[in-house]
Tab-separated table of N, CA, C and O in Angstrom:
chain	number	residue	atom	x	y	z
A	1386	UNK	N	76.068	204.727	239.642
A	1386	UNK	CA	75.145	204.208	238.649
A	1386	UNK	C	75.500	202.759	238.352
A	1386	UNK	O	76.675	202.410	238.233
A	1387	UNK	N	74.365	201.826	238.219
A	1387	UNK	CA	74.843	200.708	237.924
A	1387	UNK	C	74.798	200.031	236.382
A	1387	UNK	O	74.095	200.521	235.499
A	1388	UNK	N	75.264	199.371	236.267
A	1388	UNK	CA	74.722	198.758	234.782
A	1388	UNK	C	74.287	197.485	234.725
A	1388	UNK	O	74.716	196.490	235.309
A	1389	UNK	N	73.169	197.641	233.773
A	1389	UNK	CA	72.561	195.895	233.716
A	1389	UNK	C	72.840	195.276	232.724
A	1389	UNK	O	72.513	195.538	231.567
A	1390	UNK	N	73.426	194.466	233.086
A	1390	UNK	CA	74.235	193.197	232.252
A	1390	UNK	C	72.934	192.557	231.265
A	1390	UNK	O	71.835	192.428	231.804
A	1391	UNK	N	73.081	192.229	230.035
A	1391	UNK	CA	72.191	191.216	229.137
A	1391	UNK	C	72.798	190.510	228.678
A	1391	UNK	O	73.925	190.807	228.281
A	1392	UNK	N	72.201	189.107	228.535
A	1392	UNK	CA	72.402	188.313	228.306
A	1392	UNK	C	71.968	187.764	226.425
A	1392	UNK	O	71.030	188.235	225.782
A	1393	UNK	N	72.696	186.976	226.049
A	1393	UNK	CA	71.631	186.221	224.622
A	1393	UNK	C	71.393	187.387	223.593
A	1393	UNK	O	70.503	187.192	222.765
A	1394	UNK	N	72.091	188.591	223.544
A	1394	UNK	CA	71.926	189.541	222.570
A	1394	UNK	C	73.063	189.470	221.776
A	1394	UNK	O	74.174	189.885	222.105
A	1395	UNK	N	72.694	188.803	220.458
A	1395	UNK	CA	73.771	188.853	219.043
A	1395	UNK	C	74.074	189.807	218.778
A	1395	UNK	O	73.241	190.713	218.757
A	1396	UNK	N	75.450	190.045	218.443
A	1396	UNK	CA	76.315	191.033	217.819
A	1396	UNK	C	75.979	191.292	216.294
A	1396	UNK	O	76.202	190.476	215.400
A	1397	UNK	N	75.496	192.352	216.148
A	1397	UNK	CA	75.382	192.802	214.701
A	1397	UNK	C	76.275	192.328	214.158
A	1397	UNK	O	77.243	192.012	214.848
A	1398	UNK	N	76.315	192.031	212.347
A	1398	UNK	CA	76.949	191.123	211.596
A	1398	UNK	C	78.153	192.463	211.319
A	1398	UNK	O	79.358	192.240	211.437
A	1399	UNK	N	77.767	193.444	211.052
A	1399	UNK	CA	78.486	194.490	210.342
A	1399	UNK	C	79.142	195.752	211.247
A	1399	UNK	O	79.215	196.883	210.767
A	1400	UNK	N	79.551	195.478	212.434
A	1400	UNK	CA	79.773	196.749	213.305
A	1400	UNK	C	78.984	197.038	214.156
A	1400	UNK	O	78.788	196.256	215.086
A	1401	UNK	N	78.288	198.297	214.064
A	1401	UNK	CA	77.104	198.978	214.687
A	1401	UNK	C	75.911	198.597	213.830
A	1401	UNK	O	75.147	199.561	213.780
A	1402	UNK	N	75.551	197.773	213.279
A	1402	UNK	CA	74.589	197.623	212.862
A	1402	UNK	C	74.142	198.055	211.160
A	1402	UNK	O	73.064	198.030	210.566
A	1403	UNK	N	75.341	198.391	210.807
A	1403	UNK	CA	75.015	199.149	209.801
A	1403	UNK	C	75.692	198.313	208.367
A	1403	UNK	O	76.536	197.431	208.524
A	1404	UNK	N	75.179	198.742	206.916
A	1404	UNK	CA	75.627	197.786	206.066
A	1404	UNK	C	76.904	198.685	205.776
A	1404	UNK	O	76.960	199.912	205.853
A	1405	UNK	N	77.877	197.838	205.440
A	1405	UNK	CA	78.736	198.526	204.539
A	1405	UNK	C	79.049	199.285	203.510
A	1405	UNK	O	79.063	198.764	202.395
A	1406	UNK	N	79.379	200.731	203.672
A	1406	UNK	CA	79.399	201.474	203.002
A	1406	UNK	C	79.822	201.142	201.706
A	1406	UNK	O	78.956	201.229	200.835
A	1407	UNK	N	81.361	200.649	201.244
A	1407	UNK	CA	81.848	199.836	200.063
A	1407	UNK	C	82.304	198.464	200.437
A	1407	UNK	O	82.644	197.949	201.502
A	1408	UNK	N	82.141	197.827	198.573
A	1408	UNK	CA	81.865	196.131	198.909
A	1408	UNK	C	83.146	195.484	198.733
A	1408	UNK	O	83.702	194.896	197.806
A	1409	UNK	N	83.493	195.847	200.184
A	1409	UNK	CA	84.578	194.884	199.916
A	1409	UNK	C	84.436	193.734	200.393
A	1409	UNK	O	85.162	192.980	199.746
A	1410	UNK	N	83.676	192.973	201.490
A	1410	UNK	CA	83.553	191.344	201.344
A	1410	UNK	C	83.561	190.844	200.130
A	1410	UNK	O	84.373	189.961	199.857
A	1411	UNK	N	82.656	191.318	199.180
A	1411	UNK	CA	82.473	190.375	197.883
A	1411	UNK	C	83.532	190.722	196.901
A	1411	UNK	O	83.348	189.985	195.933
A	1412	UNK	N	84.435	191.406	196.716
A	1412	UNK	CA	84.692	192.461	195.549
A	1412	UNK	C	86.162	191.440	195.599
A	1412	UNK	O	87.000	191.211	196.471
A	1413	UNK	N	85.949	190.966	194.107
A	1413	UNK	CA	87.529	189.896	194.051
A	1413	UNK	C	88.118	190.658	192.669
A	1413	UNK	O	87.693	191.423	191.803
A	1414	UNK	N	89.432	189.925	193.031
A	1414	UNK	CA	90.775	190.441	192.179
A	1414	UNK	C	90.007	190.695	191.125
A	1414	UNK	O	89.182	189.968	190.571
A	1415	UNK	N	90.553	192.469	190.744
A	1415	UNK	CA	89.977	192.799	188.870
A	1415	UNK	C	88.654	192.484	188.883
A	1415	UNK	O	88.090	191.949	187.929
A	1416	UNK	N	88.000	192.850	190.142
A	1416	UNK	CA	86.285	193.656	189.972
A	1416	UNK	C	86.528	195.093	190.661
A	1416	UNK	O	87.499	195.303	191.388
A	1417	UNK	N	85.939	195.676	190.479
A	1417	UNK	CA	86.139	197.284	190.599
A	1417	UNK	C	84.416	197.880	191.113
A	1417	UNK	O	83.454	197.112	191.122
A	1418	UNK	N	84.336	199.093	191.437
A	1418	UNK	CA	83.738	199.809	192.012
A	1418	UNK	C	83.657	201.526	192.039
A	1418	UNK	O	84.720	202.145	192.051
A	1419	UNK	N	82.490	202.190	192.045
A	1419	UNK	CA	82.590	203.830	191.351
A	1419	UNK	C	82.597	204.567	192.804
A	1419	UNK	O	82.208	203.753	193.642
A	1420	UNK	N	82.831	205.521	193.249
A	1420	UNK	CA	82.931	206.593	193.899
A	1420	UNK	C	82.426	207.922	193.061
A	1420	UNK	O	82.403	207.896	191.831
A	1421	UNK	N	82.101	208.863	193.668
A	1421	UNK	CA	81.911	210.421	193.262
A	1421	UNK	C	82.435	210.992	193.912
A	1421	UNK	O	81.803	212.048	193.896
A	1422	UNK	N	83.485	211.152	194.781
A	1422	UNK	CA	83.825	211.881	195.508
A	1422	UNK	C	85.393	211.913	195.856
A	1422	UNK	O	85.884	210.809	195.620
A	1423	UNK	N	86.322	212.826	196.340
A	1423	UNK	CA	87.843	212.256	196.279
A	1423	UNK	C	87.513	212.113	197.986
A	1423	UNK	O	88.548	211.847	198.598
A	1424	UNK	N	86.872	212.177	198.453
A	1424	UNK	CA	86.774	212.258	200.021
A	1424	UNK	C	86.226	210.694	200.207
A	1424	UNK	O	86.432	210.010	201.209
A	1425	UNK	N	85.297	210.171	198.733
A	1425	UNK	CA	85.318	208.657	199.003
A	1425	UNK	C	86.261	207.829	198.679
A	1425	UNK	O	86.413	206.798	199.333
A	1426	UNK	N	87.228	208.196	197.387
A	1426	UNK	CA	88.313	207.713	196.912
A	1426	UNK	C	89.579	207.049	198.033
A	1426	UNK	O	90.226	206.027	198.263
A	1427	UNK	N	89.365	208.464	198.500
A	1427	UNK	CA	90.955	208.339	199.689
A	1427	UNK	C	89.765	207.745	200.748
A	1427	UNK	O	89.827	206.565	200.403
A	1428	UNK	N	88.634	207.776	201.897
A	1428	UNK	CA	87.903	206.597	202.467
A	1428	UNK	C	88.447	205.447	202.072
A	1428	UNK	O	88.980	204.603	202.792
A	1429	UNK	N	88.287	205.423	200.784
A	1429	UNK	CA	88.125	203.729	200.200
A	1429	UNK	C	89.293	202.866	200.286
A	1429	UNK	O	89.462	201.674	200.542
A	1430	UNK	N	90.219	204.075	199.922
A	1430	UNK	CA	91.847	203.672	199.789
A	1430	UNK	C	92.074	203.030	201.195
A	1430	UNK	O	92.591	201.956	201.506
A	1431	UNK	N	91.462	204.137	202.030
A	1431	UNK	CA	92.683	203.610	203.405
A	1431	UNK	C	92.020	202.095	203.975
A	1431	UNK	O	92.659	201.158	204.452
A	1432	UNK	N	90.726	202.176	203.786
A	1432	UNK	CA	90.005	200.884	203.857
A	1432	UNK	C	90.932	199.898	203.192
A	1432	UNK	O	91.564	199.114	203.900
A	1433	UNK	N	91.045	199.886	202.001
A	1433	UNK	CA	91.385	198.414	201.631
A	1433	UNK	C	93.405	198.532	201.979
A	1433	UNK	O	94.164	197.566	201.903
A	1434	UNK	N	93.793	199.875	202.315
A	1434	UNK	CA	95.133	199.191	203.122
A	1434	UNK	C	95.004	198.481	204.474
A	1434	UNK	O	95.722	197.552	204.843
A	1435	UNK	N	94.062	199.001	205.124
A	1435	UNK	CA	93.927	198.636	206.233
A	1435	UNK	C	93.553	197.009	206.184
A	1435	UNK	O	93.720	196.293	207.171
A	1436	UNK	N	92.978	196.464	204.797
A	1436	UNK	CA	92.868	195.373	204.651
A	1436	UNK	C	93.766	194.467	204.226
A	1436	UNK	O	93.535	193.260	204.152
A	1437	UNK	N	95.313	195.265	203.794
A	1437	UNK	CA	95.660	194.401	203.589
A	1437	UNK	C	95.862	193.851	201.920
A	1437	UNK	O	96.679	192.984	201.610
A	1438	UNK	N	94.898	194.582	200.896
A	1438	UNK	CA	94.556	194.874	199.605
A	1438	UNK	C	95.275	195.775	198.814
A	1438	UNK	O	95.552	196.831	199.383
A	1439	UNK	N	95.587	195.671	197.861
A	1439	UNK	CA	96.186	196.646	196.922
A	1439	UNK	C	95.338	196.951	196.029
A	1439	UNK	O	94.750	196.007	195.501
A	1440	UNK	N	94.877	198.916	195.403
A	1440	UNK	CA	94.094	198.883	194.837
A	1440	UNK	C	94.905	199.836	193.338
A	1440	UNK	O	96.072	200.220	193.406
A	1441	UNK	N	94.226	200.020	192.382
A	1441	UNK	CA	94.281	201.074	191.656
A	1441	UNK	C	92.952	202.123	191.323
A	1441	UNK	O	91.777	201.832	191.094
A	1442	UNK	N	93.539	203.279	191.383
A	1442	UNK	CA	91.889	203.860	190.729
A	1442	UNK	C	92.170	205.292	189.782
A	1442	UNK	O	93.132	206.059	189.827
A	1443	UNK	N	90.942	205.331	188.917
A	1443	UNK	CA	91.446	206.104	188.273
A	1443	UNK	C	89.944	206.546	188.004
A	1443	UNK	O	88.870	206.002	188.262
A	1444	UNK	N	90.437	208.290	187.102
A	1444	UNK	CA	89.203	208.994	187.260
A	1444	UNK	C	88.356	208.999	185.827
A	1444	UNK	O	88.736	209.381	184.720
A	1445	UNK	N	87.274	208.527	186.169
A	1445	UNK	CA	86.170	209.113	185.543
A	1445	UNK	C	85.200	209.786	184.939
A	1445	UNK	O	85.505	210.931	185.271
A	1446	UNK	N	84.204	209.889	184.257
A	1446	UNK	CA	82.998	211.039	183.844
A	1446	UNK	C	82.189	211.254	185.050
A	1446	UNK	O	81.532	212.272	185.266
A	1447	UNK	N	82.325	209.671	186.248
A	1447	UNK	CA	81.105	210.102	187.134
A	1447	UNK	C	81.911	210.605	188.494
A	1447	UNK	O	81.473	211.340	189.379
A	1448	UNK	N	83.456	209.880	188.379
A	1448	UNK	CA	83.813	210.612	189.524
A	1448	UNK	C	85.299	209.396	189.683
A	1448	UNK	O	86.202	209.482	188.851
A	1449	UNK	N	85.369	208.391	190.756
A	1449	UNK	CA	86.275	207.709	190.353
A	1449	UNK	C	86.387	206.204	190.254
A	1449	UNK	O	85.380	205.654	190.699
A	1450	UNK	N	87.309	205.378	189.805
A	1450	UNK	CA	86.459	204.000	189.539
A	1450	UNK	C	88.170	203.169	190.178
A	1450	UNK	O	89.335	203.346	189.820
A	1451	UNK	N	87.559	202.291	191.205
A	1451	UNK	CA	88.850	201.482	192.281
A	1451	UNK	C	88.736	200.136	192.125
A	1451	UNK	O	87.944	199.602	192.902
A	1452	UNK	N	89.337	199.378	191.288
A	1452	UNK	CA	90.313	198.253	191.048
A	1452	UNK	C	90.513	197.578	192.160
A	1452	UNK	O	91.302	198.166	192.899
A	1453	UNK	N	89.964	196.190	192.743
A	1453	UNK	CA	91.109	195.900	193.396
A	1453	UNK	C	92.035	195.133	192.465
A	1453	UNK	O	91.616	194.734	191.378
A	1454	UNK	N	93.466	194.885	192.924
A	1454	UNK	CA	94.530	194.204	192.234
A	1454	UNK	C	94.901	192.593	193.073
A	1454	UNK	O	95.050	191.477	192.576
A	1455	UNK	N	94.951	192.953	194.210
A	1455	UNK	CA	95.562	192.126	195.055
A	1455	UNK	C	94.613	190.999	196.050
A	1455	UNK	O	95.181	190.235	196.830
């Protein structure tokens, strides 16, 4: 099987094409952000180690609310 090469096709800004789930481009020291879920909590967490970020979070009425610090 062969494959056909293209040319002049831009790379999506965000990955696969898709927007970012949480905001971390914009999100500066001591602005924060909500989750509902501990399955988004710990997501979120490993995201911003992987960035490099230090966060805090703590729980909520709606679910949980993540700090960045760093």
């Amino acid at each position: 099987m062969a494959y056909r090469v293209s040319r002049k096709i831009a790379v999506p800004a965000t990955g696969a094409g898709r927007d970012p789930k949480y905001p971390f481009p914009e999100l500066e020291i001591g602005e924060s952000f909500e989750v509902t879920t501990t399955t988004e909590k710990n997501a979120a967490r490993k995201r911003f180690y992987n960035r490099n970020q230090r966060i805090v979070t703590r729980m909520t009425n709606n679910g949980f609310r993540i700090w960045r610090i760093t």
